[in-house]
């Protein structure tokens, strides 16, 4: 199962949209503190419900005090970590994702911590974009990487057809 890790996310609406992506893809969502918002049940209803719609029951959400706590609880994450950063030298298309991949994304205003990036420099990847653009929205970045990882695995457990399958050819 794919693991999406948000390190110090700041914007509740981004988290809600990412939770929805996790719900529809069967991915787990891991939140690393400090968070820029409250994740109590009442706060989720108030701040993130609209973005996540009624899919919250389909998402496994875990939270950790810091990155060290995440790796203590999930030592396997280190071997399967992919760090998404605008500072990476290579595009995400060069990464080979596995069913056990952990995709790390940094906070909206600063990205992933430099020390963490440097410790995993060979696992840093980026989404190509114009040089004069700072970055893509966090929720969009998660969707791009999650679907690339799932595509490489043949979209395990996901439906590849819609209700139009088997209907007459389009005109």
PDB file of C-alpha atoms in Angstrom:
ATOM      1  CA  UNK A   1       0.000   0.000   0.000  1.00  0.00           C
ATOM      2  CA  UNK A   2       1.344   3.410  -0.991  1.00  0.00           C
ATOM      3  CA  UNK A   3       2.218   5.767   1.872  1.00  0.00           C
ATOM      4  CA  UNK A   4       1.844   9.533   1.494  1.00  0.00           C
ATOM      5  CA  UNK A   5       3.780  11.554   4.081  1.00  0.00           C
ATOM      6  CA  UNK A   6       3.162  15.262   4.652  1.00  0.00           C
ATOM      7  CA  UNK A   7       5.963  16.828   6.665  1.00  0.00           C
ATOM      8  CA  UNK A   8       4.711  19.862   8.599  1.00  0.00           C
ATOM      9  CA  UNK A   9       1.767  20.692   6.318  1.00  0.00           C
ATOM     10  CA  UNK A  10       0.299  24.146   6.873  1.00  0.00           C
ATOM     11  CA  UNK A  11      -2.933  24.444   4.894  1.00  0.00           C
ATOM     12  CA  UNK A  12      -5.976  22.393   5.955  1.00  0.00           C
ATOM     13  CA  UNK A  13      -7.597  22.517   2.511  1.00  0.00           C
ATOM     14  CA  UNK A  14      -4.500  20.949   0.939  1.00  0.00           C
ATOM     15  CA  UNK A  15      -4.600  18.204   3.557  1.00  0.00           C
ATOM     16  CA  UNK A  16      -8.291  17.619   2.816  1.00  0.00           C
ATOM     17  CA  UNK A  17      -7.634  17.330  -0.912  1.00  0.00           C
ATOM     18  CA  UNK A  18      -4.704  14.990  -0.277  1.00  0.00           C
ATOM     19  CA  UNK A  19      -6.865  12.878   2.027  1.00  0.00           C
ATOM     20  CA  UNK A  20      -9.352  12.540  -0.817  1.00  0.00           C
ATOM     21  CA  UNK A  21      -6.562  11.410  -3.161  1.00  0.00           C
ATOM     22  CA  UNK A  22      -5.513   8.867  -0.535  1.00  0.00           C
ATOM     23  CA  UNK A  23      -9.112   7.672  -0.190  1.00  0.00           C
ATOM     24  CA  UNK A  24      -9.644   7.053  -3.894  1.00  0.00           C
ATOM     25  CA  UNK A  25      -6.250   5.395  -4.356  1.00  0.00           C
ATOM     26  CA  UNK A  26      -6.229   3.298  -1.189  1.00  0.00           C
ATOM     27  CA  UNK A  27      -3.097   5.063   0.062  1.00  0.00           C
ATOM     28  CA  UNK A  28      -2.251   5.741   3.700  1.00  0.00           C
ATOM     29  CA  UNK A  29      -1.802   9.334   4.894  1.00  0.00           C
ATOM     30  CA  UNK A  30       0.945  10.128   7.405  1.00  0.00           C
ATOM     31  CA  UNK A  31       1.146  13.594   8.999  1.00  0.00           C
ATOM     32  CA  UNK A  32       4.376  14.781  10.628  1.00  0.00           C
ATOM     33  CA  UNK A  33       4.077  17.599  13.182  1.00  0.00           C
ATOM     34  CA  UNK A  34       4.047  20.442  13.696  1.00  0.00           C
ATOM     35  CA  UNK A  35       0.856  20.897  11.718  1.00  0.00           C
ATOM     36  CA  UNK A  36      -0.524  24.248  10.666  1.00  0.00           C
ATOM     37  CA  UNK A  37      -4.025  23.118  11.633  1.00  0.00           C
ATOM     38  CA  UNK A  38      -5.973  21.034  14.116  1.00  0.00           C
ATOM     39  CA  UNK A  39      -6.744  17.417  13.203  1.00  0.00           C
ATOM     40  CA  UNK A  40      -9.274  16.709  15.922  1.00  0.00           C
ATOM     41  CA  UNK A  41     -12.596  15.284  14.711  1.00  0.00           C
ATOM     42  CA  UNK A  42     -14.378  18.621  15.151  1.00  0.00           C
ATOM     43  CA  UNK A  43     -11.636  20.449  13.231  1.00  0.00           C
ATOM     44  CA  UNK A  44     -11.737  17.923  10.398  1.00  0.00           C
ATOM     45  CA  UNK A  45     -15.465  18.472  10.112  1.00  0.00           C
ATOM     46  CA  UNK A  46     -15.019  22.245  10.200  1.00  0.00           C
ATOM     47  CA  UNK A  47     -11.821  22.837   8.171  1.00  0.00           C
ATOM     48  CA  UNK A  48     -11.191  19.850   5.938  1.00  0.00           C
ATOM     49  CA  UNK A  49     -14.507  18.103   5.469  1.00  0.00           C
ATOM     50  CA  UNK A  50     -15.428  19.954   2.294  1.00  0.00           C
ATOM     51  CA  UNK A  51     -12.155  19.101   0.506  1.00  0.00           C
ATOM     52  CA  UNK A  52     -12.153  15.495   1.689  1.00  0.00           C
ATOM     53  CA  UNK A  53     -15.907  15.258   1.135  1.00  0.00           C
ATOM     54  CA  UNK A  54     -17.395  12.202   2.756  1.00  0.00           C
ATOM     55  CA  UNK A  55     -14.344  10.013   2.044  1.00  0.00           C
ATOM     56  CA  UNK A  56     -12.699  10.354   5.459  1.00  0.00           C
ATOM     57  CA  UNK A  57     -13.845   6.869   6.472  1.00  0.00           C
ATOM     58  CA  UNK A  58     -11.816   5.492   3.511  1.00  0.00           C
ATOM     59  CA  UNK A  59      -8.517   7.019   4.676  1.00  0.00           C
ATOM     60  CA  UNK A  60      -6.070   5.633   7.211  1.00  0.00           C
ATOM     61  CA  UNK A  61      -4.503   8.708   8.835  1.00  0.00           C
ATOM     62  CA  UNK A  62      -1.501   8.518  11.155  1.00  0.00           C
ATOM     63  CA  UNK A  63       0.306  11.358  12.867  1.00  0.00           C
ATOM     64  CA  UNK A  64       3.748  11.655  14.404  1.00  0.00           C
ATOM     65  CA  UNK A  65       5.503  14.210  16.587  1.00  0.00           C
ATOM     66  CA  UNK A  66       8.419  14.442  14.129  1.00  0.00           C
ATOM     67  CA  UNK A  67      10.268  12.545  11.394  1.00  0.00           C
ATOM     68  CA  UNK A  68      12.287  10.596  13.958  1.00  0.00           C
ATOM     69  CA  UNK A  69       9.066   9.240  15.474  1.00  0.00           C
ATOM     70  CA  UNK A  70       7.827   8.182  12.037  1.00  0.00           C
ATOM     71  CA  UNK A  71      11.042   6.262  11.280  1.00  0.00           C
ATOM     72  CA  UNK A  72      11.064   4.671  14.746  1.00  0.00           C
ATOM     73  CA  UNK A  73       7.541   3.381  14.124  1.00  0.00           C
ATOM     74  CA  UNK A  74       8.202   2.498  10.470  1.00  0.00           C
ATOM     75  CA  UNK A  75      11.903   1.693   9.952  1.00  0.00           C
ATOM     76  CA  UNK A  76      11.002   0.170   6.572  1.00  0.00           C
ATOM     77  CA  UNK A  77      10.137   3.654   5.310  1.00  0.00           C
ATOM     78  CA  UNK A  78      13.811   4.631   4.999  1.00  0.00           C
ATOM     79  CA  UNK A  79      14.539   2.025   2.312  1.00  0.00           C
ATOM     80  CA  UNK A  80      11.442   2.919   0.293  1.00  0.00           C
ATOM     81  CA  UNK A  81      11.449   6.704   0.776  1.00  0.00           C
ATOM     82  CA  UNK A  82      11.092   9.092  -2.151  1.00  0.00           C
ATOM     83  CA  UNK A  83      11.440  12.781  -1.294  1.00  0.00           C
ATOM     84  CA  UNK A  84       9.663  15.209  -3.573  1.00  0.00           C
ATOM     85  CA  UNK A  85      11.426  18.546  -3.748  1.00  0.00           C
ATOM     86  CA  UNK A  86      11.889  21.334  -6.275  1.00  0.00           C
ATOM     87  CA  UNK A  87      15.596  21.177  -5.385  1.00  0.00           C
ATOM     88  CA  UNK A  88      16.077  17.598  -6.675  1.00  0.00           C
ATOM     89  CA  UNK A  89      18.361  16.996  -9.651  1.00  0.00           C
ATOM     90  CA  UNK A  90      16.203  14.355 -11.362  1.00  0.00           C
ATOM     91  CA  UNK A  91      12.562  14.014 -12.404  1.00  0.00           C
ATOM     92  CA  UNK A  92      10.091  11.695 -10.704  1.00  0.00           C
ATOM     93  CA  UNK A  93       9.856   9.646 -13.907  1.00  0.00           C
ATOM     94  CA  UNK A  94      13.282   8.184 -13.122  1.00  0.00           C
ATOM     95  CA  UNK A  95      12.089   6.767  -9.789  1.00  0.00           C
ATOM     96  CA  UNK A  96      11.040   3.120  -9.583  1.00  0.00           C
ATOM     97  CA  UNK A  97       8.188   2.903  -7.134  1.00  0.00           C
ATOM     98  CA  UNK A  98       7.127  -0.266  -5.337  1.00  0.00           C
ATOM     99  CA  UNK A  99       3.924  -1.180  -3.515  1.00  0.00           C
ATOM    100  CA  UNK A 100       5.787  -0.267  -0.305  1.00  0.00           C
ATOM    101  CA  UNK A 101       6.941   3.207  -1.397  1.00  0.00           C
ATOM    102  CA  UNK A 102       6.779   6.143   0.991  1.00  0.00           C
ATOM    103  CA  UNK A 103       6.316   9.487  -0.786  1.00  0.00           C
ATOM    104  CA  UNK A 104       7.448  12.477   1.300  1.00  0.00           C
ATOM    105  CA  UNK A 105       6.246  16.038   0.707  1.00  0.00           C
ATOM    106  CA  UNK A 106       7.256  19.166   2.617  1.00  0.00           C
ATOM    107  CA  UNK A 107       5.297  22.090   3.938  1.00  0.00           C
ATOM    108  CA  UNK A 108       3.842  24.560   1.492  1.00  0.00           C
ATOM    109  CA  UNK A 109       6.106  27.510   2.372  1.00  0.00           C
ATOM    110  CA  UNK A 110       9.495  25.799   2.688  1.00  0.00           C
ATOM    111  CA  UNK A 111       9.382  22.206   1.426  1.00  0.00           C
ATOM    112  CA  UNK A 112      11.222  19.376   3.150  1.00  0.00           C
ATOM    113  CA  UNK A 113      13.868  20.145   5.797  1.00  0.00           C
ATOM    114  CA  UNK A 114      17.358  20.510   4.253  1.00  0.00           C
ATOM    115  CA  UNK A 115      18.959  18.029   6.665  1.00  0.00           C
ATOM    116  CA  UNK A 116      16.363  15.380   5.743  1.00  0.00           C
ATOM    117  CA  UNK A 117      16.884  16.015   2.012  1.00  0.00           C
ATOM    118  CA  UNK A 118      20.652  15.767   2.323  1.00  0.00           C
ATOM    119  CA  UNK A 119      20.429  12.507   4.284  1.00  0.00           C
ATOM    120  CA  UNK A 120      18.383  10.995   1.425  1.00  0.00           C
ATOM    121  CA  UNK A 121      19.875  12.881  -1.517  1.00  0.00           C
ATOM    122  CA  UNK A 122      19.809   9.822  -3.802  1.00  0.00           C
ATOM    123  CA  UNK A 123      16.041   9.497  -3.194  1.00  0.00           C
ATOM    124  CA  UNK A 124      15.127  13.106  -4.043  1.00  0.00           C
ATOM    125  CA  UNK A 125      12.923  13.626  -7.099  1.00  0.00           C
ATOM    126  CA  UNK A 126      11.157  16.582  -8.632  1.00  0.00           C
ATOM    127  CA  UNK A 127       8.197  17.397 -10.827  1.00  0.00           C
ATOM    128  CA  UNK A 128       9.495  19.235 -13.910  1.00  0.00           C
ATOM    129  CA  UNK A 129       8.221  22.784 -14.280  1.00  0.00           C
ATOM    130  CA  UNK A 130       9.237  26.147 -15.671  1.00  0.00           C
ATOM    131  CA  UNK A 131      12.376  27.619 -14.127  1.00  0.00           C
ATOM    132  CA  UNK A 132      10.622  30.861 -13.266  1.00  0.00           C
ATOM    133  CA  UNK A 133       7.835  29.056 -11.336  1.00  0.00           C
ATOM    134  CA  UNK A 134       8.431  28.351  -7.646  1.00  0.00           C
ATOM    135  CA  UNK A 135       6.406  25.167  -7.182  1.00  0.00           C
ATOM    136  CA  UNK A 136       3.237  23.265  -7.880  1.00  0.00           C
ATOM    137  CA  UNK A 137       0.433  23.195  -5.292  1.00  0.00           C
ATOM    138  CA  UNK A 138       1.043  20.510  -2.643  1.00  0.00           C
ATOM    139  CA  UNK A 139      -2.216  18.649  -3.281  1.00  0.00           C
ATOM    140  CA  UNK A 140      -1.503  18.571  -7.019  1.00  0.00           C
ATOM    141  CA  UNK A 141       2.044  17.347  -6.414  1.00  0.00           C
ATOM    142  CA  UNK A 142       0.769  14.489  -4.270  1.00  0.00           C
ATOM    143  CA  UNK A 143      -1.733  13.493  -6.966  1.00  0.00           C
ATOM    144  CA  UNK A 144       0.925  13.509  -9.705  1.00  0.00           C
ATOM    145  CA  UNK A 145       3.336  11.329  -7.720  1.00  0.00           C
ATOM    146  CA  UNK A 146       0.707   8.996  -6.281  1.00  0.00           C
ATOM    147  CA  UNK A 147      -0.709   8.195  -9.696  1.00  0.00           C
ATOM    148  CA  UNK A 148       2.754   7.719 -11.212  1.00  0.00           C
ATOM    149  CA  UNK A 149       3.621   5.262  -8.430  1.00  0.00           C
ATOM    150  CA  UNK A 150       0.332   3.427  -8.904  1.00  0.00           C
ATOM    151  CA  UNK A 151       0.703   3.429 -12.705  1.00  0.00           C
ATOM    152  CA  UNK A 152       4.092   1.737 -12.392  1.00  0.00           C
ATOM    153  CA  UNK A 153       2.401  -1.000 -10.357  1.00  0.00           C
ATOM    154  CA  UNK A 154      -0.538  -1.481 -12.735  1.00  0.00           C
ATOM    155  CA  UNK A 155      -3.028   0.414 -10.525  1.00  0.00           C
ATOM    156  CA  UNK A 156      -3.419  -2.375  -7.934  1.00  0.00           C
ATOM    157  CA  UNK A 157      -6.922  -2.631  -6.512  1.00  0.00           C
ATOM    158  CA  UNK A 158      -8.209   0.289  -8.575  1.00  0.00           C
ATOM    159  CA  UNK A 159     -10.900   0.088 -11.214  1.00  0.00           C
ATOM    160  CA  UNK A 160      -9.627   0.742 -14.706  1.00  0.00           C
ATOM    161  CA  UNK A 161     -13.067   1.104 -16.249  1.00  0.00           C
ATOM    162  CA  UNK A 162     -16.068   3.343 -15.776  1.00  0.00           C
ATOM    163  CA  UNK A 163     -19.765   2.910 -16.419  1.00  0.00           C
ATOM    164  CA  UNK A 164     -19.242   3.588 -20.120  1.00  0.00           C
ATOM    165  CA  UNK A 165     -17.209   0.393 -20.554  1.00  0.00           C
ATOM    166  CA  UNK A 166     -18.846  -1.818 -23.110  1.00  0.00           C
ATOM    167  CA  UNK A 167     -21.044   0.960 -24.491  1.00  0.00           C
ATOM    168  CA  UNK A 168     -21.154   1.864 -28.160  1.00  0.00           C
ATOM    169  CA  UNK A 169     -18.173   3.643 -29.654  1.00  0.00           C
ATOM    170  CA  UNK A 170     -18.079   7.406 -29.197  1.00  0.00           C
ATOM    171  CA  UNK A 171     -19.283   9.511 -32.098  1.00  0.00           C
TER     172      UNK A 171
END
